XYZ file of C-alpha atoms in Angstrom:
192
model
C -6.378 30.642 7.829
C -5.416 26.843 7.753
C -6.991 24.375 10.278
C -6.078 20.828 10.914
C -8.771 18.429 12.181
C -9.024 14.589 12.332
C -10.512 13.093 9.334
C -13.347 10.392 9.600
C -11.021 7.605 8.284
C -8.225 5.271 9.353
C -5.619 3.181 7.688
C -5.591 -0.542 8.654
C -4.123 -3.785 8.056
C -6.579 -6.459 7.453
C -5.706 -10.305 7.741
C -7.475 -12.905 5.711
C -9.005 -14.677 8.835
C -9.888 -17.476 6.636
C -5.889 -18.156 6.478
C -4.801 -20.518 9.382
C -1.844 -18.211 9.924
C -4.038 -15.333 11.347
C -6.668 -17.481 13.264
C -5.387 -17.053 16.647
C -5.840 -13.563 18.024
C -2.524 -13.736 19.776
C -0.828 -13.656 16.317
C -2.672 -10.756 15.086
C -2.059 -8.802 18.632
C 1.759 -9.698 18.288
C 1.615 -8.161 14.697
C -0.069 -5.113 16.129
C 2.680 -4.855 18.665
C 5.047 -4.702 15.907
C 3.857 -1.547 14.159
C 5.762 1.455 15.264
C 2.636 3.754 14.959
C 4.588 6.978 16.332
C 6.992 6.305 13.400
C 4.069 6.363 11.008
C 2.683 9.319 12.507
C 5.707 11.336 12.582
C 7.317 9.931 9.322
C 4.434 9.334 6.951
C 1.894 11.720 8.178
C 4.300 14.540 9.438
C 2.530 14.570 12.926
C -0.941 15.052 11.422
C -2.303 11.825 12.506
C -3.301 10.016 15.702
C -3.017 6.348 16.584
C -6.512 4.530 16.429
C -7.787 2.384 19.074
C -10.694 1.071 17.279
C -12.985 1.411 14.345
C -14.205 5.078 15.325
C -12.124 8.199 15.121
C -11.371 10.103 18.093
C -14.129 12.864 17.162
C -16.844 10.238 16.914
C -19.573 9.908 19.541
C -18.917 6.154 19.399
C -15.109 6.307 20.177
C -14.311 4.744 23.391
C -11.723 6.747 25.186
C -11.010 3.867 27.711
C -9.553 1.621 24.733
C -6.023 2.662 24.184
C -3.943 1.844 21.097
C -1.689 -1.364 21.002
C 1.707 -0.292 22.307
C 4.781 -0.995 20.265
C 6.533 -3.779 21.812
C 8.750 -6.167 19.946
C 9.485 -8.204 22.954
C 5.982 -8.725 23.990
C 5.281 -9.643 20.484
C 7.838 -12.181 20.581
C 6.417 -13.674 23.894
C 2.997 -13.847 22.366
C 4.205 -15.609 19.342
C 6.093 -17.951 21.296
C 2.994 -18.929 23.192
C 1.609 -20.022 19.958
C 4.569 -21.981 18.921
C 6.609 -19.448 16.856
C 10.130 -19.465 17.696
C 13.271 -19.331 15.826
C 14.123 -23.015 16.034
C 16.840 -22.993 13.431
C 18.637 -19.745 14.389
C 18.159 -17.924 10.867
C 16.232 -14.916 12.328
C 12.827 -15.818 11.210
C 10.358 -17.506 13.477
C 9.280 -20.861 12.407
C 6.649 -23.647 13.557
C 6.721 -27.075 12.479
C 9.524 -26.449 10.111
C 7.576 -23.449 8.362
C 8.770 -19.768 8.434
C 6.408 -17.214 9.597
C 6.144 -15.376 6.325
C 3.228 -13.563 4.628
C 2.592 -10.990 1.746
C 1.023 -7.853 2.481
C -0.841 -6.174 -0.665
C -2.023 -2.763 -1.084
C -2.760 -0.481 -4.052
C -0.317 1.144 -6.660
C -0.133 5.012 -6.642
C -0.675 5.536 -2.839
C 2.763 6.521 -1.455
C 1.387 6.919 2.081
C 0.363 3.098 1.991
C 3.555 2.012 0.574
C 5.467 3.965 3.304
C 3.385 2.590 6.036
C 3.843 -1.033 4.571
C 7.732 -0.342 4.731
C 7.421 0.756 8.605
C 5.410 -2.365 9.353
C 7.785 -4.723 7.389
C 10.662 -3.308 9.458
C 8.845 -3.609 12.752
C 7.997 -7.192 11.892
C 11.452 -8.116 10.826
C 12.689 -7.083 14.446
C 10.292 -9.804 15.723
C 11.350 -12.333 13.434
C 8.482 -12.095 10.801
C 9.085 -11.920 7.140
C 6.636 -9.797 5.368
C 6.823 -9.159 1.598
C 5.069 -6.144 0.206
C 3.312 -6.341 -3.013
C 1.925 -3.105 -4.807
C -0.984 -3.846 -7.316
C -2.845 -1.650 -9.685
C -6.057 -0.614 -8.215
C -8.719 -2.297 -10.214
C -6.807 -5.724 -10.259
C -6.071 -5.167 -6.640
C -9.931 -4.763 -5.708
C -11.346 -7.176 -8.054
C -8.930 -9.929 -8.293
C -7.531 -9.894 -4.648
C -9.778 -8.203 -2.281
C -13.161 -9.057 -3.863
C -12.103 -12.687 -4.543
C -10.381 -12.949 -0.871
C -7.068 -13.791 -2.407
C -4.772 -12.172 -0.074
C -2.989 -12.936 3.298
C -3.041 -9.281 4.455
C -4.069 -6.091 2.921
C -3.440 -2.374 3.733
C -6.307 -0.029 3.045
C -8.145 2.634 4.649
C -12.083 3.285 5.441
C -13.483 6.674 5.071
C -16.675 6.810 7.563
C -19.804 8.345 7.669
C -20.726 10.468 10.655
C -23.180 7.662 11.617
C -21.179 5.433 13.725
C -22.615 2.053 12.347
C -19.621 -0.406 11.814
C -22.249 -3.234 10.696
C -21.330 -3.252 7.024
C -17.537 -3.678 7.747
C -17.448 -5.842 10.855
C -20.735 -7.854 11.303
C -20.480 -11.724 10.531
C -23.409 -11.431 8.079
C -21.418 -9.178 5.973
C -18.898 -11.676 4.734
C -20.322 -12.660 1.427
C -19.249 -11.734 -2.073
C -18.898 -7.974 -2.649
C -19.685 -7.206 1.057
C -17.152 -5.007 3.043
C -16.223 -7.586 5.717
C -13.976 -9.223 3.235
C -11.631 -10.385 5.928
C -14.274 -12.756 7.234
C -14.187 -11.357 10.807
C -16.783 -13.211 13.072
C -17.246 -12.886 16.733
C -20.458 -14.034 18.519
C -20.028 -11.298 21.161
C -19.308 -8.372 18.785
């Protein structure tokens, strides 16, 4: 017999929150609106995945059923980005602000075809909104030690495997942003 059940893990895109491009929450939400999760679920995972709505799997006691995944909405993303000043001022199809195009590089590790496929889906959605996202695939040890550990990235595509204990402190708490700690994105929120 074969059984399918949700794993205690999730794929995610992490933005380097020390980078001014990602400081405004509306920018991060707009990018999330450009991710076609259904295409990832069906095309990459052959239907064997669910859209995440937070840092806890749907089978976790800490999962909040009231929080829904961010909907795929290119026009909504464009509206959010326009609020922050990102518009296609020069008509080249890429959003710009103060003469600078909205462009960044997403890195992920070599040898993981799932992540490479996810990155391509994300790149396609962002392109529709006028964001140029470059994909860079890097050998694992260099990826971790030179880029992730040293915080030398704009955005990174990874996954978290979680324990059954729903304690996300090591990943998201403000006190965990130091060298060799898991909050390498620099997330800080007083309320959280």
